XYZ file of C-alpha atoms in Angstrom:
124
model
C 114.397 -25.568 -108.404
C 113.791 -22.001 -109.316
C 110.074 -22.849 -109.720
C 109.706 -24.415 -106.718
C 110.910 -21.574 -104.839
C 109.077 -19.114 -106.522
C 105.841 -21.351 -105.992
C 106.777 -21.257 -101.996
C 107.586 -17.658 -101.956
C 104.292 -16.592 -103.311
C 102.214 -19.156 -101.131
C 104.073 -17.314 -97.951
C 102.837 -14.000 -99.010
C 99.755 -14.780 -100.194
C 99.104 -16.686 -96.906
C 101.040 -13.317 -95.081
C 98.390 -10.845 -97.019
C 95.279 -13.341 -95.458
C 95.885 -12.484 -92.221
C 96.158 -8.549 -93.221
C 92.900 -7.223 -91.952
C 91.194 -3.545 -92.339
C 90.990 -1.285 -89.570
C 87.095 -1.073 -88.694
C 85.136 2.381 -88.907
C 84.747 4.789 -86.584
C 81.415 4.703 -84.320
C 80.454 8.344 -83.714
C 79.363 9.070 -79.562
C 76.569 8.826 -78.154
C 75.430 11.921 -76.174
C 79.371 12.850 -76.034
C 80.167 9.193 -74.443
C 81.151 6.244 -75.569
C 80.803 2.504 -73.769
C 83.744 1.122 -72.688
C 85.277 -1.623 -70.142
C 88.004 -1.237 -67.633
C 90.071 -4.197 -66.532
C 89.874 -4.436 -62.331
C 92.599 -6.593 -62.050
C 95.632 -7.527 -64.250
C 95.270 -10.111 -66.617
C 98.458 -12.117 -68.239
C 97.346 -14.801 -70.724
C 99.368 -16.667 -74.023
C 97.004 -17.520 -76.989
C 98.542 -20.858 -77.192
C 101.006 -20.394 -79.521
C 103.441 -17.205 -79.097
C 102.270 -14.726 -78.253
C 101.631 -12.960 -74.575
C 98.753 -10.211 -73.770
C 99.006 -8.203 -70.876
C 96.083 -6.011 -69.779
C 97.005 -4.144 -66.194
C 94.111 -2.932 -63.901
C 92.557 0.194 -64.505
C 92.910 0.263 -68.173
C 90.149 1.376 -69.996
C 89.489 0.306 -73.685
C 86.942 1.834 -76.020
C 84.433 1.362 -78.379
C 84.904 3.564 -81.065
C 84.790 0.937 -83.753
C 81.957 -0.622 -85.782
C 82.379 -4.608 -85.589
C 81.071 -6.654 -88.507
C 77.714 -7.420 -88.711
C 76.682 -10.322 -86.315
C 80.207 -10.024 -83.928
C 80.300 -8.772 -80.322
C 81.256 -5.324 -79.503
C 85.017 -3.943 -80.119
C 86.809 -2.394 -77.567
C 90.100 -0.786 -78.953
C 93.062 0.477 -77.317
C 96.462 -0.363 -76.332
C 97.694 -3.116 -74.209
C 101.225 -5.153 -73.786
C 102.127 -7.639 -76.068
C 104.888 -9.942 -75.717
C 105.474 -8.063 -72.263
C 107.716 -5.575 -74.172
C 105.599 -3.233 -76.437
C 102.485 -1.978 -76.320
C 99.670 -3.084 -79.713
C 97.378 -1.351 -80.487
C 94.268 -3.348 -81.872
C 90.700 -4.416 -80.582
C 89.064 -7.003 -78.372
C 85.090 -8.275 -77.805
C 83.728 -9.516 -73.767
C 81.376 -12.689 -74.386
C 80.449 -13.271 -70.748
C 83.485 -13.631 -69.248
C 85.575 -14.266 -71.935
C 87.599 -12.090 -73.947
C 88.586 -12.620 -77.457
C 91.771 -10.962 -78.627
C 92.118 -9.573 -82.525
C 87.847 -11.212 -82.878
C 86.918 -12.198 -86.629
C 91.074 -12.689 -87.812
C 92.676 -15.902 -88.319
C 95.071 -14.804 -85.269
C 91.942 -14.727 -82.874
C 92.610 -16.041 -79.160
C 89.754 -16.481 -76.959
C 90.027 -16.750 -72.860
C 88.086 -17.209 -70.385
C 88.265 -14.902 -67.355
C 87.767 -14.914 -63.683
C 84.466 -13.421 -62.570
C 84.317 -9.265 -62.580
C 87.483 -8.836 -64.263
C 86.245 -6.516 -66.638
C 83.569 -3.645 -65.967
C 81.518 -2.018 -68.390
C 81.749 1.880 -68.214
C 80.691 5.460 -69.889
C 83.647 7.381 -71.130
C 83.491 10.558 -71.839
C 84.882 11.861 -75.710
């Protein structure tokens, strides 16, 4: 019985320390600016499973993170999760979708209305 337990304890960690992921690098400005997107409307969307993202209009997230070779753009910042406390963590635009935590095994994608998100200069 002992081993048993043991055996499931470790699976549940090891499969807790998968999902750990490393914060990206910093991307350095261009010309004192970096790109960015601001939401013009406010989006509330589940990923299917638990968990609720809230982005209200007018936010503005940032990309001031390197993304792994081959994956879209990050923009980082905080938003609402759960509708209780704000996350801090990044997101890529494909088109009009946005994909929440992109290259983790937590990754939700959505697709979003038309001109919900605008791409913008921000200045550092």
């Amino acid at each position: 019985m002992k081993r048993a337990y043991a055996a499931i304890v470790s699976g549940m960690i090891a499969m807790a320390l998968a999902g750990c992921e490393s914060v990206p690098e910093r991307v350095a400005p261009k010309n004192g600016e970096y790109d960015a997107i601001e939401f013009t409307r406010t989006i509330d969307f589940s990923d299917g499973m638990i968990s609720r993202y809230t982005f209200t209009a007018g936010q503005k997230l940032i990309n001031d993170r390197v993304a792994p070779k081959g994956q879209p753009k990050l923009y980082c910042g905080t938003y609402l999760h759960h509708n209780v406390y704000n996350l801090v963590d990044c997101v890529s635009i494909v088109g009009d979708t946005i994909i929440i935590r992109p290259g983790s095994m937590y990754a939700a994608k959505r697709d979003l209305p038309p001109g919900t998100v605008k791409f913008i200069k921000v200045s550092y």
